[in-house]
Amino acid sequence: AALRQKHNNSMADLGEQIDTINKNKAKSEKDKANMERDLQEARTGLEEAMRDRANMEKNCKMTQASIVETNQKLDEIARALNEADSTKKKLTVENQDLNRQIEETENSLNNLQK
């Protein structure tokens, strides 16, 4: 009877150990599934971040190209403005010279008429 009792106690202990192991296994599997889900979410987030980065770099390059193009146009406009300003100065001097010649001619005419 004592031997049977000892055997029953050992069996009960082993049953409890098996239950504990099964609970720990279930918990570990649940934790593993959560970690795998978290890993997949992290991978998805990383892929999205990489796509966003690629788009930003593309937009940055396009913006830089636009800036270069705009600066070139600005340089062309500045050159055209300088040329127009130079032409205006030449025309102003020429106009003054012609006005002086007209005035001299009018004075000569007036002198001849006297």
mmCIF file of N, CA and C in Angstrom:
data_model
loop_
_atom_site.group_PDB
_atom_site.id
_atom_site.type_symbol
_atom_site.label_atom_id
_atom_site.label_comp_id
_atom_site.label_asym_id
_atom_site.label_seq_id
_atom_site.Cartn_x
_atom_site.Cartn_y
_atom_site.Cartn_z
ATOM 1 N N ALA A 1 0.824 -1.194 0.000
ATOM 2 C CA ALA A 1 0.000 0.000 0.000
ATOM 3 C C ALA A 1 0.865 1.252 0.000
ATOM 4 N N ALA A 2 1.931 1.252 0.774
ATOM 5 C CA ALA A 2 2.816 2.405 0.835
ATOM 6 C C ALA A 2 3.499 2.586 -0.518
ATOM 7 N N LEU A 3 3.857 1.475 -1.130
ATOM 8 C CA LEU A 3 4.496 1.545 -2.433
ATOM 9 C C LEU A 3 3.531 2.086 -3.478
ATOM 10 N N ARG A 4 2.270 1.642 -3.420
ATOM 11 C CA ARG A 4 1.250 2.123 -4.341
ATOM 12 C C ARG A 4 1.024 3.618 -4.121
ATOM 13 N N GLN A 5 0.999 4.052 -2.860
ATOM 14 C CA GLN A 5 0.800 5.474 -2.532
ATOM 15 C C GLN A 5 1.944 6.307 -3.081
ATOM 16 N N LYS A 6 3.166 5.788 -2.912
ATOM 17 C CA LYS A 6 4.340 6.492 -3.403
ATOM 18 C C LYS A 6 4.265 6.576 -4.942
ATOM 19 N N HIS A 7 3.852 5.478 -5.583
ATOM 20 C CA HIS A 7 3.709 5.443 -7.029
ATOM 21 C C HIS A 7 2.647 6.464 -7.475
ATOM 22 N N ASN A 8 1.520 6.494 -6.784
ATOM 23 C CA ASN A 8 0.440 7.443 -7.122
ATOM 24 C C ASN A 8 0.904 8.892 -6.961
ATOM 25 N N ASN A 9 1.662 9.147 -5.875
ATOM 26 C CA ASN A 9 2.191 10.499 -5.658
ATOM 27 C C ASN A 9 3.164 10.892 -6.771
ATOM 28 N N SER A 10 4.022 9.948 -7.141
ATOM 29 C CA SER A 10 4.966 10.213 -8.234
ATOM 30 C C SER A 10 4.218 10.478 -9.525
ATOM 31 N N MET A 11 3.177 9.711 -9.793
ATOM 32 C CA MET A 11 2.381 9.897 -11.001
ATOM 33 C C MET A 11 1.680 11.264 -10.978
ATOM 34 N N ALA A 12 1.192 11.649 -9.815
ATOM 35 C CA ALA A 12 0.529 12.950 -9.679
ATOM 36 C C ALA A 12 1.537 14.071 -9.923
ATOM 37 N N ASP A 13 2.747 13.907 -9.345
ATOM 38 C CA ASP A 13 3.802 14.907 -9.564
ATOM 39 C C ASP A 13 4.163 15.000 -11.045
ATOM 40 N N LEU A 14 4.317 13.845 -11.672
ATOM 41 C CA LEU A 14 4.642 13.840 -13.089
ATOM 42 C C LEU A 14 3.518 14.472 -13.913
ATOM 43 N N GLY A 15 2.265 14.204 -13.548
ATOM 44 C CA GLY A 15 1.119 14.800 -14.231
ATOM 45 C C GLY A 15 1.135 16.321 -14.100
ATOM 46 N N GLU A 16 1.459 16.814 -12.889
ATOM 47 C CA GLU A 16 1.546 18.259 -12.680
ATOM 48 C C GLU A 16 2.685 18.862 -13.496
ATOM 49 N N GLN A 17 3.824 18.142 -13.540
ATOM 50 C CA GLN A 17 4.953 18.621 -14.328
ATOM 51 C C GLN A 17 4.579 18.681 -15.817
ATOM 52 N N ILE A 18 3.880 17.639 -16.293
ATOM 53 C CA ILE A 18 3.441 17.630 -17.694
ATOM 54 C C ILE A 18 2.498 18.796 -17.956
ATOM 55 N N ASP A 19 1.544 19.038 -17.038
ATOM 56 C CA ASP A 19 0.619 20.168 -17.194
ATOM 57 C C ASP A 19 1.385 21.497 -17.237
ATOM 58 N N THR A 20 2.365 21.644 -16.336
ATOM 59 C CA THR A 20 3.164 22.865 -16.289
ATOM 60 C C THR A 20 3.953 23.031 -17.590
ATOM 61 N N ILE A 21 4.554 21.935 -18.049
ATOM 62 C CA ILE A 21 5.322 21.982 -19.301
ATOM 63 C C ILE A 21 4.401 22.354 -20.456
ATOM 64 N N ASN A 22 3.195 21.762 -20.509
ATOM 65 C CA ASN A 22 2.246 22.069 -21.583
ATOM 66 C C ASN A 22 1.805 23.529 -21.528
ATOM 67 N N LYS A 23 1.590 24.061 -20.323
ATOM 68 C CA LYS A 23 1.209 25.471 -20.176
ATOM 69 C C LYS A 23 2.351 26.369 -20.657
ATOM 70 N N ASN A 24 3.580 26.012 -20.228
ATOM 71 C CA ASN A 24 4.743 26.806 -20.660
ATOM 72 C C ASN A 24 4.923 26.734 -22.171
ATOM 73 N N LYS A 25 4.684 25.529 -22.747
ATOM 74 C CA LYS A 25 4.795 25.370 -24.190
ATOM 75 C C LYS A 25 3.765 26.248 -24.899
ATOM 76 N N ALA A 26 2.510 26.237 -24.396
ATOM 77 C CA ALA A 26 1.450 27.044 -25.004
ATOM 78 C C ALA A 26 1.792 28.529 -24.909
ATOM 79 N N LYS A 27 2.320 28.937 -23.745
ATOM 80 C CA LYS A 27 2.712 30.336 -23.560
ATOM 81 C C LYS A 27 3.847 30.698 -24.521
ATOM 82 N N SER A 28 4.826 29.809 -24.651
ATOM 83 C CA SER A 28 5.956 30.054 -25.559
ATOM 84 C C SER A 28 5.472 30.163 -27.002
ATOM 85 N N GLU A 29 4.548 29.288 -27.400
ATOM 86 C CA GLU A 29 4.019 29.345 -28.761
ATOM 87 C C GLU A 29 3.251 30.640 -29.000
ATOM 88 N N LYS A 30 2.494 31.077 -27.985
ATOM 89 C CA LYS A 30 1.763 32.341 -28.093
ATOM 90 C C LYS A 30 2.749 33.506 -28.205
ATOM 91 N N ASP A 31 3.797 33.484 -27.362
ATOM 92 C CA ASP A 31 4.816 34.530 -27.416
ATOM 93 C C ASP A 31 5.519 34.531 -28.778
ATOM 94 N N LYS A 32 5.810 33.318 -29.285
ATOM 95 C CA LYS A 32 6.460 33.199 -30.589
ATOM 96 C C LYS A 32 5.569 33.797 -31.681
ATOM 97 N N ALA A 33 4.262 33.482 -31.634
ATOM 98 C CA ALA A 33 3.331 34.014 -32.636
ATOM 99 C C ALA A 33 3.280 35.545 -32.549
ATOM 100 N N ASN A 34 3.267 36.087 -31.325
ATOM 101 C CA ASN A 34 3.278 37.553 -31.147
ATOM 102 C C ASN A 34 4.556 38.168 -31.707
ATOM 103 N N MET A 35 5.689 37.516 -31.447
ATOM 104 C CA MET A 35 6.963 38.028 -31.953
ATOM 105 C C MET A 35 6.988 37.968 -33.476
ATOM 106 N N GLU A 36 6.476 36.890 -34.061
ATOM 107 C CA GLU A 36 6.441 36.784 -35.515
ATOM 108 C C GLU A 36 5.544 37.868 -36.113
ATOM 109 N N ARG A 37 4.408 38.142 -35.444
ATOM 110 C CA ARG A 37 3.521 39.207 -35.910
ATOM 111 C C ARG A 37 4.229 40.563 -35.815
ATOM 112 N N ASP A 38 4.901 40.798 -34.677
ATOM 113 C CA ASP A 38 5.647 42.048 -34.506
ATOM 114 C C ASP A 38 6.748 42.187 -35.558
ATOM 115 N N LEU A 39 7.432 41.067 -35.848
ATOM 116 C CA LEU A 39 8.483 41.081 -36.853
ATOM 117 C C LEU A 39 7.897 41.415 -38.220
ATOM 118 N N GLN A 40 6.767 40.819 -38.554
ATOM 119 C CA GLN A 40 6.140 41.098 -39.845
ATOM 120 C C GLN A 40 5.706 42.560 -39.934
ATOM 121 N N GLU A 41 5.156 43.083 -38.840
ATOM 122 C CA GLU A 41 4.774 44.501 -38.812
ATOM 123 C C GLU A 41 6.005 45.394 -38.988
ATOM 124 N N ALA A 42 7.114 45.007 -38.343
ATOM 125 C CA ALA A 42 8.345 45.794 -38.463
ATOM 126 C C ALA A 42 8.857 45.741 -39.902
ATOM 127 N N ARG A 43 8.795 44.550 -40.520
ATOM 128 C CA ARG A 43 9.239 44.433 -41.913
ATOM 129 C C ARG A 43 8.371 45.286 -42.827
ATOM 130 N N THR A 44 7.060 45.236 -42.599
ATOM 131 C CA THR A 44 6.141 46.044 -43.406
ATOM 132 C C THR A 44 6.453 47.528 -43.225
ATOM 133 N N GLY A 45 6.664 47.930 -41.967
ATOM 134 C CA GLY A 45 7.010 49.330 -41.686
ATOM 135 C C GLY A 45 8.316 49.728 -42.345
ATOM 136 N N LEU A 46 9.298 48.829 -42.323
ATOM 137 C CA LEU A 46 10.590 49.107 -42.946
ATOM 138 C C LEU A 46 10.439 49.251 -44.454
ATOM 139 N N GLU A 47 9.674 48.353 -45.073
ATOM 140 C CA GLU A 47 9.452 48.445 -46.519
ATOM 141 C C GLU A 47 8.770 49.763 -46.881
ATOM 142 N N GLU A 48 7.790 50.141 -46.081
ATOM 143 C CA GLU A 48 7.084 51.408 -46.331
ATOM 144 C C GLU A 48 8.038 52.596 -46.174
ATOM 145 N N ALA A 49 8.863 52.537 -45.131
ATOM 146 C CA ALA A 49 9.824 53.621 -44.902
ATOM 147 C C ALA A 49 10.829 53.695 -46.049
ATOM 148 N N MET A 50 11.242 52.539 -46.566
ATOM 149 C CA MET A 50 12.191 52.526 -47.684
ATOM 150 C C MET A 50 11.546 53.087 -48.954
ATOM 151 N N ARG A 51 10.259 52.757 -49.182
ATOM 152 C CA ARG A 51 9.547 53.329 -50.332
ATOM 153 C C ARG A 51 9.431 54.843 -50.177
ATOM 154 N N ASP A 52 9.071 55.277 -48.964
ATOM 155 C CA ASP A 52 8.952 56.719 -48.706
ATOM 156 C C ASP A 52 10.287 57.416 -48.948
ATOM 157 N N ARG A 53 11.368 56.793 -48.490
ATOM 158 C CA ARG A 53 12.700 57.385 -48.663
ATOM 159 C C ARG A 53 13.041 57.490 -50.154
ATOM 160 N N ALA A 54 12.746 56.417 -50.896
ATOM 161 C CA ALA A 54 13.028 56.434 -52.338
ATOM 162 C C ALA A 54 12.228 57.550 -53.013
ATOM 163 N N ASN A 55 10.969 57.704 -52.618
ATOM 164 C CA ASN A 55 10.140 58.778 -53.192
ATOM 165 C C ASN A 55 10.701 60.145 -52.836
ATOM 166 N N MET A 56 11.130 60.295 -51.582
ATOM 167 C CA MET A 56 11.695 61.585 -51.162
ATOM 168 C C MET A 56 12.972 61.899 -51.940
ATOM 169 N N GLU A 57 13.830 60.878 -52.124
ATOM 170 C CA GLU A 57 15.062 61.100 -52.879
ATOM 171 C C GLU A 57 14.751 61.472 -54.321
ATOM 172 N N LYS A 58 13.748 60.800 -54.899
ATOM 173 C CA LYS A 58 13.337 61.117 -56.272
ATOM 174 C C LYS A 58 12.836 62.560 -56.344
ATOM 175 N N ASN A 59 11.973 62.940 -55.385
ATOM 176 C CA ASN A 59 11.450 64.308 -55.360
ATOM 177 C C ASN A 59 12.577 65.316 -55.145
ATOM 178 N N CYS A 60 13.535 64.951 -54.309
ATOM 179 C CA CYS A 60 14.677 65.845 -54.046
ATOM 180 C C CYS A 60 15.473 66.069 -55.324
ATOM 181 N N LYS A 61 15.737 64.984 -56.065
ATOM 182 C CA LYS A 61 16.484 65.120 -57.323
ATOM 183 C C LYS A 61 15.710 65.976 -58.318
ATOM 184 N N MET A 62 14.394 65.771 -58.384
ATOM 185 C CA MET A 62 13.572 66.568 -59.298
ATOM 186 C C MET A 62 13.610 68.039 -58.890
ATOM 187 N N THR A 63 13.541 68.299 -57.598
ATOM 188 C CA THR A 63 13.587 69.677 -57.099
ATOM 189 C C THR A 63 14.939 70.305 -57.396
ATOM 190 N N GLN A 64 16.014 69.536 -57.190
ATOM 191 C CA GLN A 64 17.348 70.057 -57.491
ATOM 192 C C GLN A 64 17.479 70.383 -58.981
ATOM 193 N N ALA A 65 16.952 69.504 -59.829
ATOM 194 C CA ALA A 65 16.999 69.763 -61.274
ATOM 195 C C ALA A 65 16.210 71.020 -61.609
ATOM 196 N N SER A 66 15.070 71.181 -60.963
ATOM 197 C CA SER A 66 14.245 72.371 -61.185
ATOM 198 C C SER A 66 14.979 73.631 -60.742
ATOM 199 N N ILE A 67 15.679 73.544 -59.633
ATOM 200 C CA ILE A 67 16.449 74.694 -59.134
ATOM 201 C C ILE A 67 17.545 75.056 -60.128
ATOM 202 N N VAL A 68 18.245 74.034 -60.635
ATOM 203 C CA VAL A 68 19.311 74.293 -61.619
ATOM 204 C C VAL A 68 18.721 74.963 -62.854
ATOM 205 N N GLU A 69 17.603 74.413 -63.339
ATOM 206 C CA GLU A 69 16.958 74.974 -64.533
ATOM 207 C C GLU A 69 16.522 76.420 -64.283
ATOM 208 N N THR A 70 15.932 76.672 -63.112
ATOM 209 C CA THR A 70 15.476 78.018 -62.774
ATOM 210 C C THR A 70 16.660 78.982 -62.671
ATOM 211 N N ASN A 71 17.767 78.513 -62.087
ATOM 212 C CA ASN A 71 18.962 79.366 -62.002
ATOM 213 C C ASN A 71 19.505 79.691 -63.379
ATOM 214 N N GLN A 72 19.465 78.713 -64.291
ATOM 215 C CA GLN A 72 19.927 78.975 -65.659
ATOM 216 C C GLN A 72 19.038 80.023 -66.330
ATOM 217 N N LYS A 73 17.725 79.893 -66.148
ATOM 218 C CA LYS A 73 16.803 80.880 -66.717
ATOM 219 C C LYS A 73 17.047 82.257 -66.103
ATOM 220 N N LEU A 74 17.290 82.272 -64.803
ATOM 221 C CA LEU A 74 17.564 83.532 -64.124
ATOM 222 C C LEU A 74 18.838 84.175 -64.674
ATOM 223 N N ASP A 75 19.866 83.362 -64.919
ATOM 224 C CA ASP A 75 21.100 83.889 -65.511
ATOM 225 C C ASP A 75 20.840 84.464 -66.900
ATOM 226 N N GLU A 76 20.028 83.738 -67.689
ATOM 227 C CA GLU A 76 19.694 84.236 -69.033
ATOM 228 C C GLU A 76 18.953 85.567 -68.951
ATOM 229 N N ILE A 77 18.009 85.666 -68.020
ATOM 230 C CA ILE A 77 17.242 86.907 -67.843
ATOM 231 C C ILE A 77 18.170 88.039 -67.405
ATOM 232 N N ALA A 78 19.113 87.731 -66.517
ATOM 233 C CA ALA A 78 20.054 88.757 -66.047
ATOM 234 C C ALA A 78 20.921 89.250 -67.208
ATOM 235 N N ARG A 79 21.370 88.299 -68.058
ATOM 236 C CA ARG A 79 22.163 88.707 -69.226
ATOM 237 C C ARG A 79 21.328 89.586 -70.156
ATOM 238 N N ALA A 80 20.085 89.168 -70.394
ATOM 239 C CA ALA A 80 19.209 89.952 -71.274
ATOM 240 C C ALA A 80 18.972 91.347 -70.693
ATOM 241 N N LEU A 81 18.797 91.412 -69.386
ATOM 242 C CA LEU A 81 18.589 92.697 -68.723
ATOM 243 C C LEU A 81 19.824 93.581 -68.865
ATOM 244 N N ASN A 82 20.996 92.983 -68.686
ATOM 245 C CA ASN A 82 22.239 93.755 -68.848
ATOM 246 C C ASN A 82 22.377 94.261 -70.278
ATOM 247 N N GLU A 83 22.053 93.396 -71.242
ATOM 248 C CA GLU A 83 22.128 93.811 -72.644
ATOM 249 C C GLU A 83 21.138 94.947 -72.919
ATOM 250 N N ALA A 84 19.918 94.813 -72.391
ATOM 251 C CA ALA A 84 18.907 95.860 -72.596
ATOM 252 C C ALA A 84 19.349 97.163 -71.950
ATOM 253 N N ASP A 85 19.927 97.069 -70.772
ATOM 254 C CA ASP A 85 20.403 98.269 -70.077
ATOM 255 C C ASP A 85 21.528 98.929 -70.872
ATOM 256 N N SER A 86 22.424 98.116 -71.389
ATOM 257 C CA SER A 86 23.527 98.649 -72.201
ATOM 258 C C SER A 86 22.991 99.319 -73.462
ATOM 259 N N THR A 87 22.039 98.663 -74.115
ATOM 260 C CA THR A 87 21.426 99.237 -75.319
ATOM 261 C C THR A 87 20.719 100.549 -74.991
ATOM 262 N N LYS A 88 20.024 100.576 -73.858
ATOM 263 C CA LYS A 88 19.324 101.798 -73.444
ATOM 264 C C LYS A 88 20.310 102.941 -73.244
ATOM 265 N N LYS A 89 21.438 102.656 -72.617
ATOM 266 C CA LYS A 89 22.447 103.701 -72.395
ATOM 267 C C LYS A 89 23.003 104.211 -73.725
ATOM 268 N N LYS A 90 23.285 103.272 -74.648
ATOM 269 C CA LYS A 90 23.791 103.678 -75.966
ATOM 270 C C LYS A 90 22.767 104.547 -76.692
ATOM 271 N N LEU A 91 21.489 104.127 -76.632
ATOM 272 C CA LEU A 91 20.438 104.889 -77.304
ATOM 273 C C LEU A 91 20.250 106.262 -76.664
ATOM 274 N N THR A 92 20.392 106.326 -75.345
ATOM 275 C CA THR A 92 20.270 107.616 -74.655
ATOM 276 C C THR A 92 21.381 108.558 -75.112
ATOM 277 N N VAL A 93 22.589 108.041 -75.184
ATOM 278 C CA VAL A 93 23.716 108.868 -75.646
ATOM 279 C C VAL A 93 23.491 109.283 -77.092
ATOM 280 N N GLU A 94 23.061 108.345 -77.929
ATOM 281 C CA GLU A 94 22.803 108.656 -79.341
ATOM 282 C C GLU A 94 21.687 109.703 -79.467
ATOM 283 N N ASN A 95 20.633 109.561 -78.645
ATOM 284 C CA ASN A 95 19.528 110.519 -78.651
ATOM 285 C C ASN A 95 20.017 111.908 -78.256
ATOM 286 N N GLN A 96 20.849 111.970 -77.244
ATOM 287 C CA GLN A 96 21.386 113.271 -76.819
ATOM 288 C C GLN A 96 22.231 113.889 -77.934
ATOM 289 N N ASP A 97 23.015 113.035 -78.578
ATOM 290 C CA ASP A 97 23.846 113.537 -79.678
ATOM 291 C C ASP A 97 22.979 114.070 -80.826
ATOM 292 N N LEU A 98 21.921 113.312 -81.172
ATOM 293 C CA LEU A 98 21.019 113.752 -82.242
ATOM 294 C C LEU A 98 20.289 115.032 -81.854
ATOM 295 N N ASN A 99 19.846 115.134 -80.619
ATOM 296 C CA ASN A 99 19.198 116.367 -80.150
ATOM 297 C C ASN A 99 20.160 117.550 -80.244
ATOM 298 N N ARG A 100 21.415 117.321 -79.908
ATOM 299 C CA ARG A 100 22.416 118.384 -80.001
ATOM 300 C C ARG A 100 22.610 118.800 -81.467
ATOM 301 N N GLN A 101 22.638 117.779 -82.344
ATOM 302 C CA GLN A 101 22.801 118.087 -83.768
ATOM 303 C C GLN A 101 21.597 118.857 -84.305
ATOM 304 N N ILE A 102 20.388 118.448 -83.865
ATOM 305 C CA ILE A 102 19.177 119.178 -84.295
ATOM 306 C C ILE A 102 19.243 120.621 -83.810
ATOM 307 N N GLU A 103 19.632 120.774 -82.579
ATOM 308 C CA GLU A 103 19.712 122.119 -82.003
ATOM 309 C C GLU A 103 20.735 122.966 -82.771
ATOM 310 N N GLU A 104 21.889 122.370 -83.072
ATOM 311 C CA GLU A 104 22.914 123.105 -83.818
ATOM 312 C C GLU A 104 22.410 123.465 -85.227
ATOM 313 N N THR A 105 21.713 122.499 -85.838
ATOM 314 C CA THR A 105 21.175 122.742 -87.184
ATOM 315 C C THR A 105 20.123 123.843 -87.141
ATOM 316 N N GLU A 106 19.250 123.805 -86.166
ATOM 317 C CA GLU A 106 18.232 124.864 -86.009
ATOM 318 C C GLU A 106 18.903 126.216 -85.783
ATOM 319 N N ASN A 107 19.931 126.250 -84.984
ATOM 320 C CA ASN A 107 20.661 127.493 -84.723
ATOM 321 C C ASN A 107 21.320 128.009 -86.012
ATOM 322 N N SER A 108 21.881 127.060 -86.779
ATOM 323 C CA SER A 108 22.508 127.463 -88.056
ATOM 324 C C SER A 108 21.443 128.001 -88.999
ATOM 325 N N LEU A 109 20.275 127.343 -89.039
ATOM 326 C CA LEU A 109 19.175 127.811 -89.896
ATOM 327 C C LEU A 109 18.739 129.198 -89.479
ATOM 328 N N ASN A 110 18.574 129.379 -88.213
ATOM 329 C CA ASN A 110 18.159 130.690 -87.682
ATOM 330 C C ASN A 110 19.192 131.752 -88.059
ATOM 331 N N ASN A 111 20.453 131.414 -87.969
ATOM 332 C CA ASN A 111 21.503 132.365 -88.302
ATOM 333 C C ASN A 111 21.485 132.688 -89.803
ATOM 334 N N LEU A 112 21.180 131.668 -90.623
ATOM 335 C CA LEU A 112 21.130 131.890 -92.067
ATOM 336 C C LEU A 112 19.930 132.748 -92.450
ATOM 337 N N GLN A 113 18.849 132.610 -91.733
ATOM 338 C CA GLN A 113 17.626 133.356 -92.038
ATOM 339 C C GLN A 113 17.774 134.824 -91.620
ATOM 340 N N LYS A 114 18.687 135.140 -90.798
ATOM 341 C CA LYS A 114 18.836 136.520 -90.330
ATOM 342 C C LYS A 114 19.555 137.363 -91.273
#
